XYZ file of C-alpha atoms in Angstrom:
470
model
C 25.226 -22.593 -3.078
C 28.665 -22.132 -4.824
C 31.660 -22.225 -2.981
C 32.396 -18.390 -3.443
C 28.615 -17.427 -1.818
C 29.238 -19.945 0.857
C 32.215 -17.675 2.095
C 30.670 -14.332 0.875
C 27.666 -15.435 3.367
C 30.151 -16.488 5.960
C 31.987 -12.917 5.788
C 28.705 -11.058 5.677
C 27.537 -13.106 9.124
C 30.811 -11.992 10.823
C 30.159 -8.390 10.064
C 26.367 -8.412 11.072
C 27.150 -9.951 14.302
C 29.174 -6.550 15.027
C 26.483 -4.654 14.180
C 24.722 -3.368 17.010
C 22.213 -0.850 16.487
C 19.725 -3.939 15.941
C 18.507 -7.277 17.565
C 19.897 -11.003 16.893
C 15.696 -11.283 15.566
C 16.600 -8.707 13.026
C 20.337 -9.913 12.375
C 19.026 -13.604 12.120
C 16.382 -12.213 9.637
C 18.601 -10.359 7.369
C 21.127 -13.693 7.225
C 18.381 -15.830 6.422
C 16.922 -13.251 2.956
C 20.645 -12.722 2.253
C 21.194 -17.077 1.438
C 17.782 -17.369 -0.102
C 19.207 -14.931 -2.434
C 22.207 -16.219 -3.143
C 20.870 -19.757 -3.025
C 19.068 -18.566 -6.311
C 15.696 -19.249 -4.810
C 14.106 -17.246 -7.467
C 11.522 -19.408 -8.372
C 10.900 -18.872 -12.511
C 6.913 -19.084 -13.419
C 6.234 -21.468 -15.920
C 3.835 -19.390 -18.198
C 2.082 -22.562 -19.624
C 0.691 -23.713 -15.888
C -0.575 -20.767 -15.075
C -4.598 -20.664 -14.756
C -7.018 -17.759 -14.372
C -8.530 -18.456 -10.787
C -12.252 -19.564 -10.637
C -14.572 -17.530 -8.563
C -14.476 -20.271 -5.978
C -10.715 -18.932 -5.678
C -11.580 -15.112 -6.545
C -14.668 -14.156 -4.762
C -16.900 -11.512 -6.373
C -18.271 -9.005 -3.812
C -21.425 -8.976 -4.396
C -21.649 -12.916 -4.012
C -21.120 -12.035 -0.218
C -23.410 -13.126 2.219
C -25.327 -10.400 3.650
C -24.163 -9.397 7.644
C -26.691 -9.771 10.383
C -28.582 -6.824 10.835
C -27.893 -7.632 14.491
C -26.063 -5.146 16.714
C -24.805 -7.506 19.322
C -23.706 -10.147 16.382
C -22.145 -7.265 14.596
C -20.471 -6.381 17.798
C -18.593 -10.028 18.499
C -17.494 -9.907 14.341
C -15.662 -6.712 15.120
C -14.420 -7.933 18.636
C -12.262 -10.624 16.392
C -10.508 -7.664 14.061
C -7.594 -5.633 14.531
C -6.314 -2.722 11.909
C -3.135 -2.445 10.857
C -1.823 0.452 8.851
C 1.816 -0.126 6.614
C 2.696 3.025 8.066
C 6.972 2.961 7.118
C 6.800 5.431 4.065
C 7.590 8.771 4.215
C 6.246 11.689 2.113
C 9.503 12.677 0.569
C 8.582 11.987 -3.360
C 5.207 14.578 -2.424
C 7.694 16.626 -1.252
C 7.122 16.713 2.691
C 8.998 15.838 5.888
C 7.944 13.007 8.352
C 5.647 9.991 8.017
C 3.404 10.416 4.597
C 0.307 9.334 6.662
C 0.921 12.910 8.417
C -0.025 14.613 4.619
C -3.187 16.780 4.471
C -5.657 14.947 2.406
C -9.380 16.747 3.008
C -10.732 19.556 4.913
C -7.815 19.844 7.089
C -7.445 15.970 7.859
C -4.693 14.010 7.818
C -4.374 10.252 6.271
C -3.617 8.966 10.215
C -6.673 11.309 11.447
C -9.058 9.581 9.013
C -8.414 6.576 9.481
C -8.577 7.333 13.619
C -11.857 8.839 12.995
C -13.400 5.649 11.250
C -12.202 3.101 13.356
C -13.783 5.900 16.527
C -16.933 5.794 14.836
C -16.991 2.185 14.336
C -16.334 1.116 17.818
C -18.541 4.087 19.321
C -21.723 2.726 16.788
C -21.547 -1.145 17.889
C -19.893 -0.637 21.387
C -16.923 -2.934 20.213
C -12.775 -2.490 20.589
C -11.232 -2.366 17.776
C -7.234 -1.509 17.858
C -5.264 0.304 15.582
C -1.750 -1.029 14.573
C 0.945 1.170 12.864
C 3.465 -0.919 11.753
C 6.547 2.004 10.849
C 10.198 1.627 9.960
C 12.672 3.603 11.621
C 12.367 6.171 9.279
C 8.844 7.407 10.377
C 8.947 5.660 14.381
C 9.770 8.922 16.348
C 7.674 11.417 14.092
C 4.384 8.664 14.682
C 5.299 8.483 18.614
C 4.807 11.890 18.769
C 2.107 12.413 16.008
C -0.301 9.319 17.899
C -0.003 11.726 21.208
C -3.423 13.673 20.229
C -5.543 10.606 20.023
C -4.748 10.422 23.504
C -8.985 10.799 24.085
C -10.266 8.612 21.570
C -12.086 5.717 22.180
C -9.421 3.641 20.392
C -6.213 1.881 21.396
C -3.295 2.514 19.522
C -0.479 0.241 19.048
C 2.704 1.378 17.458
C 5.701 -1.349 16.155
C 8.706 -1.305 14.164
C 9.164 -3.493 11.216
C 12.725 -4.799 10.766
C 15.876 -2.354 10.237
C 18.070 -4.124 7.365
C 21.787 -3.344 6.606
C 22.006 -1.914 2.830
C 24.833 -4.576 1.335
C 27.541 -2.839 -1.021
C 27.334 -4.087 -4.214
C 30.999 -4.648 -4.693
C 32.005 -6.667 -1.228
C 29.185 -7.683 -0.598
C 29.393 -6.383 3.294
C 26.885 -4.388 5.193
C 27.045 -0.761 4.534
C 27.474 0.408 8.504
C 30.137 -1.485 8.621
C 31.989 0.276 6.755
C 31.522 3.642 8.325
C 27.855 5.253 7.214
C 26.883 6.145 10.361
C 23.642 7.418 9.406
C 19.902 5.875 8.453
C 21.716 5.902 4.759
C 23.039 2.850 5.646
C 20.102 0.926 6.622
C 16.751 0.076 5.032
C 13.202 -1.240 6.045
C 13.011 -4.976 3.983
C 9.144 -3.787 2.037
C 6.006 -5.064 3.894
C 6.352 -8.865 3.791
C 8.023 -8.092 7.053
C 5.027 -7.386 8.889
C 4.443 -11.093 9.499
C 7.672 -11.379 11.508
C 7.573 -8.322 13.046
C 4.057 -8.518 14.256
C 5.508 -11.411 15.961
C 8.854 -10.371 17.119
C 7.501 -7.361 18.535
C 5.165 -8.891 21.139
C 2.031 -7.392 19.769
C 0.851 -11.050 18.135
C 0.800 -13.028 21.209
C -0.684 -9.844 22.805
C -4.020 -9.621 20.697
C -3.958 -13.648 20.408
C -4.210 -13.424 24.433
C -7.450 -10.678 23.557
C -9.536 -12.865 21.934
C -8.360 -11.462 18.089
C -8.918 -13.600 15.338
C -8.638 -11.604 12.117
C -5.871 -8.541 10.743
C -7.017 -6.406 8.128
C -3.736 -5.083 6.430
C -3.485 -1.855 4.497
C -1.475 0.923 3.056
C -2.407 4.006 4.914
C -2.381 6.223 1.647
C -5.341 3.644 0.178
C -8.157 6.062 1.487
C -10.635 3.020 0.415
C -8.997 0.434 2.607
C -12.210 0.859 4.907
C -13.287 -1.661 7.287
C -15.889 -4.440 5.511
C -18.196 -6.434 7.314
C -18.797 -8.973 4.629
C -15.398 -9.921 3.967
C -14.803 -10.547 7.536
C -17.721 -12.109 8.174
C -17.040 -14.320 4.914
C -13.428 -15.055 5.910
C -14.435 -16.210 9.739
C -17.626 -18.304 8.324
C -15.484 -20.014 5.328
C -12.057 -20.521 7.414
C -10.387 -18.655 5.000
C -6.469 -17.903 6.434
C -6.103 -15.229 4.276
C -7.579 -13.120 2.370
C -6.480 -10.416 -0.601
C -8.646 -7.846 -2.173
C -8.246 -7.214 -5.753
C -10.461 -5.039 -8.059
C -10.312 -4.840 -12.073
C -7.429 -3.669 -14.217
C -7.768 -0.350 -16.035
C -5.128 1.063 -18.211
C -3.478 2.796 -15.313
C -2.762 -0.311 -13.090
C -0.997 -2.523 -16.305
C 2.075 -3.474 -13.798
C 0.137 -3.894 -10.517
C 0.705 -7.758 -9.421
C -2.287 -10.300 -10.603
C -3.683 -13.560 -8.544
C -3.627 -16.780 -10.869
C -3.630 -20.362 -9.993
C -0.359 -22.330 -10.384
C -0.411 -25.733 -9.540
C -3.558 -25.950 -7.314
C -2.561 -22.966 -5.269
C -3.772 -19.515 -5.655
C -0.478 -17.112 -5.470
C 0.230 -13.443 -7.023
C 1.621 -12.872 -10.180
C 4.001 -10.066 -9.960
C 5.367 -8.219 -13.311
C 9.077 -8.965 -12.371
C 8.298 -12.552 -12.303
C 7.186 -12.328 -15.756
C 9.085 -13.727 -18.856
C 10.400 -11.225 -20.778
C 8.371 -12.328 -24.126
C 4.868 -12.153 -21.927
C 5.307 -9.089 -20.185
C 2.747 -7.176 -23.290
C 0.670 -9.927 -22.008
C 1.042 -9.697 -18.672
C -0.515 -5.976 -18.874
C -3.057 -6.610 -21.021
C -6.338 -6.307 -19.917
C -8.052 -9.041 -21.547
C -6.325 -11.847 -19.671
C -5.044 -10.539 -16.602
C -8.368 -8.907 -15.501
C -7.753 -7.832 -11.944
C -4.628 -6.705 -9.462
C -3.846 -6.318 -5.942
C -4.910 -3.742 -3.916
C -2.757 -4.643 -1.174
C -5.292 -4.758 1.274
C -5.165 -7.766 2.868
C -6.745 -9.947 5.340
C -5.110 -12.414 7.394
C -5.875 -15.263 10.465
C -3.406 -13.999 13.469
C -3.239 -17.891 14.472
C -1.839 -18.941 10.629
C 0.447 -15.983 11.029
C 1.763 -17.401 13.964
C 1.878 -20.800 12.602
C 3.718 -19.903 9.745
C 6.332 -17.720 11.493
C 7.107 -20.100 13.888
C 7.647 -22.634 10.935
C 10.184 -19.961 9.345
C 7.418 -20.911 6.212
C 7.133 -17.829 4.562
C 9.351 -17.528 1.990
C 8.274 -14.933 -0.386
C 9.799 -13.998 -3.183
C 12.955 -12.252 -2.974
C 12.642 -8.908 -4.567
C 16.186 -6.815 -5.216
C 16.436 -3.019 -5.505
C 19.825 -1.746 -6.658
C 20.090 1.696 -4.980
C 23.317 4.199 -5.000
C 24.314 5.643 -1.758
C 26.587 8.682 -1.868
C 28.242 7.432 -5.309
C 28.068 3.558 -3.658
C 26.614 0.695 -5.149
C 23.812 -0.861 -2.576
C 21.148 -3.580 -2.835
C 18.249 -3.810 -0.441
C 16.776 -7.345 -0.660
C 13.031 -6.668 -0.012
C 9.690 -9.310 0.228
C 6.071 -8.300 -0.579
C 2.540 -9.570 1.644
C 1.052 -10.205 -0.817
C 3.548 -12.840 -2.087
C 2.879 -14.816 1.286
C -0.832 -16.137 0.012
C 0.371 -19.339 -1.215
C 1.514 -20.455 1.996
C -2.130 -19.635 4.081
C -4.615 -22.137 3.879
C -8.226 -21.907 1.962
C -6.448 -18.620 0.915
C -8.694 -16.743 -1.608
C -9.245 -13.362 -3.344
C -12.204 -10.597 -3.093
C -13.200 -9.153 -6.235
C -14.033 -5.863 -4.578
C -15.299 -2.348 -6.234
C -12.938 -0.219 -7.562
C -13.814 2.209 -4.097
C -11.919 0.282 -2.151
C -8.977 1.573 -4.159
C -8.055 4.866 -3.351
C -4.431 5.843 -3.149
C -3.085 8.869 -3.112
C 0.403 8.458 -4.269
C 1.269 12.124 -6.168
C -0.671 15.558 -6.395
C -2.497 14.174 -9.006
C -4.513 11.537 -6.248
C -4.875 15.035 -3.776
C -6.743 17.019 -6.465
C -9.123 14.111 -7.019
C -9.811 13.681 -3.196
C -9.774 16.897 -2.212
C -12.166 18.136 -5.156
C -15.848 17.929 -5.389
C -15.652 14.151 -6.931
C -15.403 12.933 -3.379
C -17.397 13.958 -0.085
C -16.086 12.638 3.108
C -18.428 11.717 6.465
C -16.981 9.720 9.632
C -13.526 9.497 8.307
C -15.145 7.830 5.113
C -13.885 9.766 1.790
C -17.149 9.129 -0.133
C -17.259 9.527 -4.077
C -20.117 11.661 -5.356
C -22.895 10.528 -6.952
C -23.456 12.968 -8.817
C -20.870 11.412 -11.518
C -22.254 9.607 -13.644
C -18.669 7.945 -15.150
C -17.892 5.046 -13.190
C -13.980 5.565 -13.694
C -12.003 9.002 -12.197
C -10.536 11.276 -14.752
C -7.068 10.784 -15.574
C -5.069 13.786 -14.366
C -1.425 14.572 -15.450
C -0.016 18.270 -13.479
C 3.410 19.222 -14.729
C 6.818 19.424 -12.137
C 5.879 22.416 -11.076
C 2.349 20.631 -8.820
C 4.921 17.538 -7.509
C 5.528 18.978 -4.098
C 2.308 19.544 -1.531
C 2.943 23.003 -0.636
C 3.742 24.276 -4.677
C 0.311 22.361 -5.471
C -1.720 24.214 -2.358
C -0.277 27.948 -3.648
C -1.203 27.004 -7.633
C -4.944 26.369 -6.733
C -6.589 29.105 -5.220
C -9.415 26.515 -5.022
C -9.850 23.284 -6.206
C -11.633 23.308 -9.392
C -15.036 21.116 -10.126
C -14.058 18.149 -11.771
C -17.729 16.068 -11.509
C -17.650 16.160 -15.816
C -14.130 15.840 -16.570
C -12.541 13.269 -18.730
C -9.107 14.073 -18.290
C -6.809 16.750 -17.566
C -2.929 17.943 -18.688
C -1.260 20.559 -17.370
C 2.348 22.047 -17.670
C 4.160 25.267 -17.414
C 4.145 27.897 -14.884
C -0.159 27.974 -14.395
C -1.966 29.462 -11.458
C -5.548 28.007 -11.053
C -8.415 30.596 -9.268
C -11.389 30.293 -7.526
C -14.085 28.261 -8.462
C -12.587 27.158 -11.685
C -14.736 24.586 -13.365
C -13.439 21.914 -15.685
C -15.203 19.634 -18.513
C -14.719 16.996 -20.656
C -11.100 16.993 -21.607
C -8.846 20.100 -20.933
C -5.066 20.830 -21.509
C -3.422 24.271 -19.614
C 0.068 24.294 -21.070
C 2.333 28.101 -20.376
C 4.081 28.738 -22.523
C 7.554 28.285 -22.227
C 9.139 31.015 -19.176
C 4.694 32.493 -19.193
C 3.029 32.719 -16.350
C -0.164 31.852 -16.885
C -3.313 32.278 -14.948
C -6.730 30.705 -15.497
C -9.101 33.572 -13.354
C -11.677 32.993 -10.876
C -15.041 31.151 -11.865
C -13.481 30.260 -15.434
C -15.260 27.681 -17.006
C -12.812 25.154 -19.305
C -14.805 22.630 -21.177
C -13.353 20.707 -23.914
C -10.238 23.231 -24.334
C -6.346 23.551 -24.772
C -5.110 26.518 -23.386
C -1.970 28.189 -24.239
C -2.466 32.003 -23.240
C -4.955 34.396 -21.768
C -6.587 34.453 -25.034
C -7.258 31.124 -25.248
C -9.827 31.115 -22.298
């Protein structure tokens, strides 16, 4: 490290050591990411070793063993898992307050209430106990205290952590951001998910469900309404040793920058597109070579995790987000799970149907879900068979559908979308009742028109500019 980062890091240290609205665990953390990154860890991918992984590496589902049909065998597989949802993001770019897992997804349910109801049916079918984890950052901790309050009955315990509460650094001094007077949460941010390693541990809850007999964590974002529990895949991972485990599913045209497992020099590890070489980025997102991304749901051997933590081993790469804070310059310094594979032994990937990736991440994602496309039983959002296209139609809704409550009031109902291809709309449009949609449809107002599509209309293979054009 040059001279001038040696002192930068020794300036930084003084001033985190005043801070203290967080632990020496979370100060020691921060220190540690902060001289990686300055220590130019970045480690460059040579484009000419890189190998597409064999199915040895990447697994395809349906080579899965079959489970035991056996309740009481079923029932000691399921005594080894725990569930952990990445539960630190708020809804704020869907336009809502509090934790996003607290967003209305289907007939009345929330994201958290699904996945409660699942994991209730689960351990009510094979008599089993498996927890629930909610790993949250301090932006959604208090709202999630108070939220997990009416699952008080269920038949399922639920544990609640924090991950780790960063100082933003300003750009210019390179000092933390509360230390120079933001008082509030502006001045701090949650380090992305790789921290739920460390924080599993620093919070207490590892060595607590090491001391129950756990074996297994299956780790997901709780917007992925596929991220359902899988019986093969654990009962693959526990009979092949595997220490970790990610899920990925094939590219379409909509997932070009999601991160892609290859195999660099013997190891399996993800790909992600900042890594990438300028000159193969085109290549990067094509879908001829890079067939398949990550999911992010992930499965992962509590003992390794231990292991590894306690080794200070995993050292993922170092991902930096430039933000601005009230007219200040800020980086956040953030790591990635999936990035830790390479460091898990026998680590491997699940080619898994696309089902098990379904995120909801703008209005767009609700109107699929909540339309007749999907069904949902147990806590399970089911698609419908009565589609015959394999992929979803692509659906782009104007500003005016971003935030949850202006999409409710524009849809009277959500239309039938089992035959559409794809859908555009923009401008100031008002959806009715029982509006039915085909093929591929565009509803763009015109510019300062309201414009309303009425009850029961029937759009199929249509652009629609006016009344007149229905």
């Amino acid at each position: 490290m040059a001279a001038t980062d040696t002192e930068k890091l020794n300036n930084l240290r003084s001033a985190v050591s005043g801070l203290t609205q967080i632990s020496d665990n979370e100060k020691s953390g921060f220190i540690n990411l902060v001289s990686r990154y300055l220590s130019g860890e970045a480690e460059h991918v040579e484009w000419s070793k890189i190998q597409t992984p064999t199915d040895k590496i990447v697994v395809p589902y349906d080579t899965l063993s079959a489970v035991p049909e056996d309740a009481a065998q079923t029932k000691s597989l399921l005594d080894k898992l725990v569930v952990l949802k990445l539960n630190g993001g708020l809804g704020t770019t869907m336009g809502c307050t509090g934790p996003k897992s607290v967003i209305e997804v289907r007939n009345g349910l929330t994201f958290l209430d699904l996945i409660v109801i699942q994991i209730e049916s689960l351990n009510k079918k094979y008599g089993c106990s498996v927890p629930l984890l909610l790993m949250n950052s301090f932006n959604t901790h208090e709202d999630t205290q108070k939220i997990v309050e009416k699952y008080a009955g269920s038949n399922i315990e639920i544990h609640t952590f924090n991950q780790s509460q960063y100082p933003r650094l300003v750009v210019d001094d390179f000092l933390p951001l509360p230390s120079k007077g933001e008082t509030s949460k502006d001045g701090w941010y949650p380090p992305g998910h790789g921290d739920v390693f460390p924080s599993l541990m620093n919070s207490g809850k590892l060595e607590a469900l090491l001391s129950q007999g756990k074996e297994y964590v299956f780790v997901a974002n709780s917007d992925n309404l596929g991220a359902v529990v899988d019986l093969k895949i654990l009962n693959h991972l526990i009979e092949n040793k595997n220490e970790y485990c990610m899920e990925v599913t094939p590219k379409t045209l909509a997932d070009v920058k999601g991160g892609t497992l290859i195999s660099y020099d013997g190891k399996v590890q993800l790909l992600e597109i900042a890594q990438v070489p300028d000159e193969h980025v085109n290549e990067f997102k094509s879908i001829e070579k890079f067939k398949i991304f990550n999911t992010n749901n992930l499965w992962v051997n509590l003992n390794a995790i231990k292991r590894l933590v306690q080794a200070d081993a995993l050292k993922m790469e170092i991902i930096p987000n430039p933000k601005e804070v009230n007219g200040v310059k800020v980086l956040q310094l953030e790591t990635a799970a999936g990035a830790a594979i390479k460091f898990f032994d026998n680590a491997i990937g699940i080619n898994v149907p696309r089902s098990r990736f379904l995120p909801v991440k703008a209005s767009s994602d609700l109107l699929l879900v909540q339309s007749d496309l999907y069904t949902e039983q147990d806590g399970y959002v089911i698609r419908n068979p009565a589609r015959t296209n394999p992929a979803n139609p692509s659906i782009e809704l104007g500003p005016e559908f971003k935030k949850v409550a202006d999409f409710l009031k524009r849809f009277k109902s959500i239309p039938s979308i089992i035959e559409l291809d794809s859908l555009k709309v923009s401008g100031d449009v008002w959806f009715g009742s029982n509006v039915v949609l085909k093929g591929k449809v565009v509803v763009a107002a015109n510019s300062g028109e309201k414009l309303e599509i009425p009850d029961g209309a029937v759009l199929q293979n249509k652009e629609v500019h006016g009344a007149g054009d229905i």
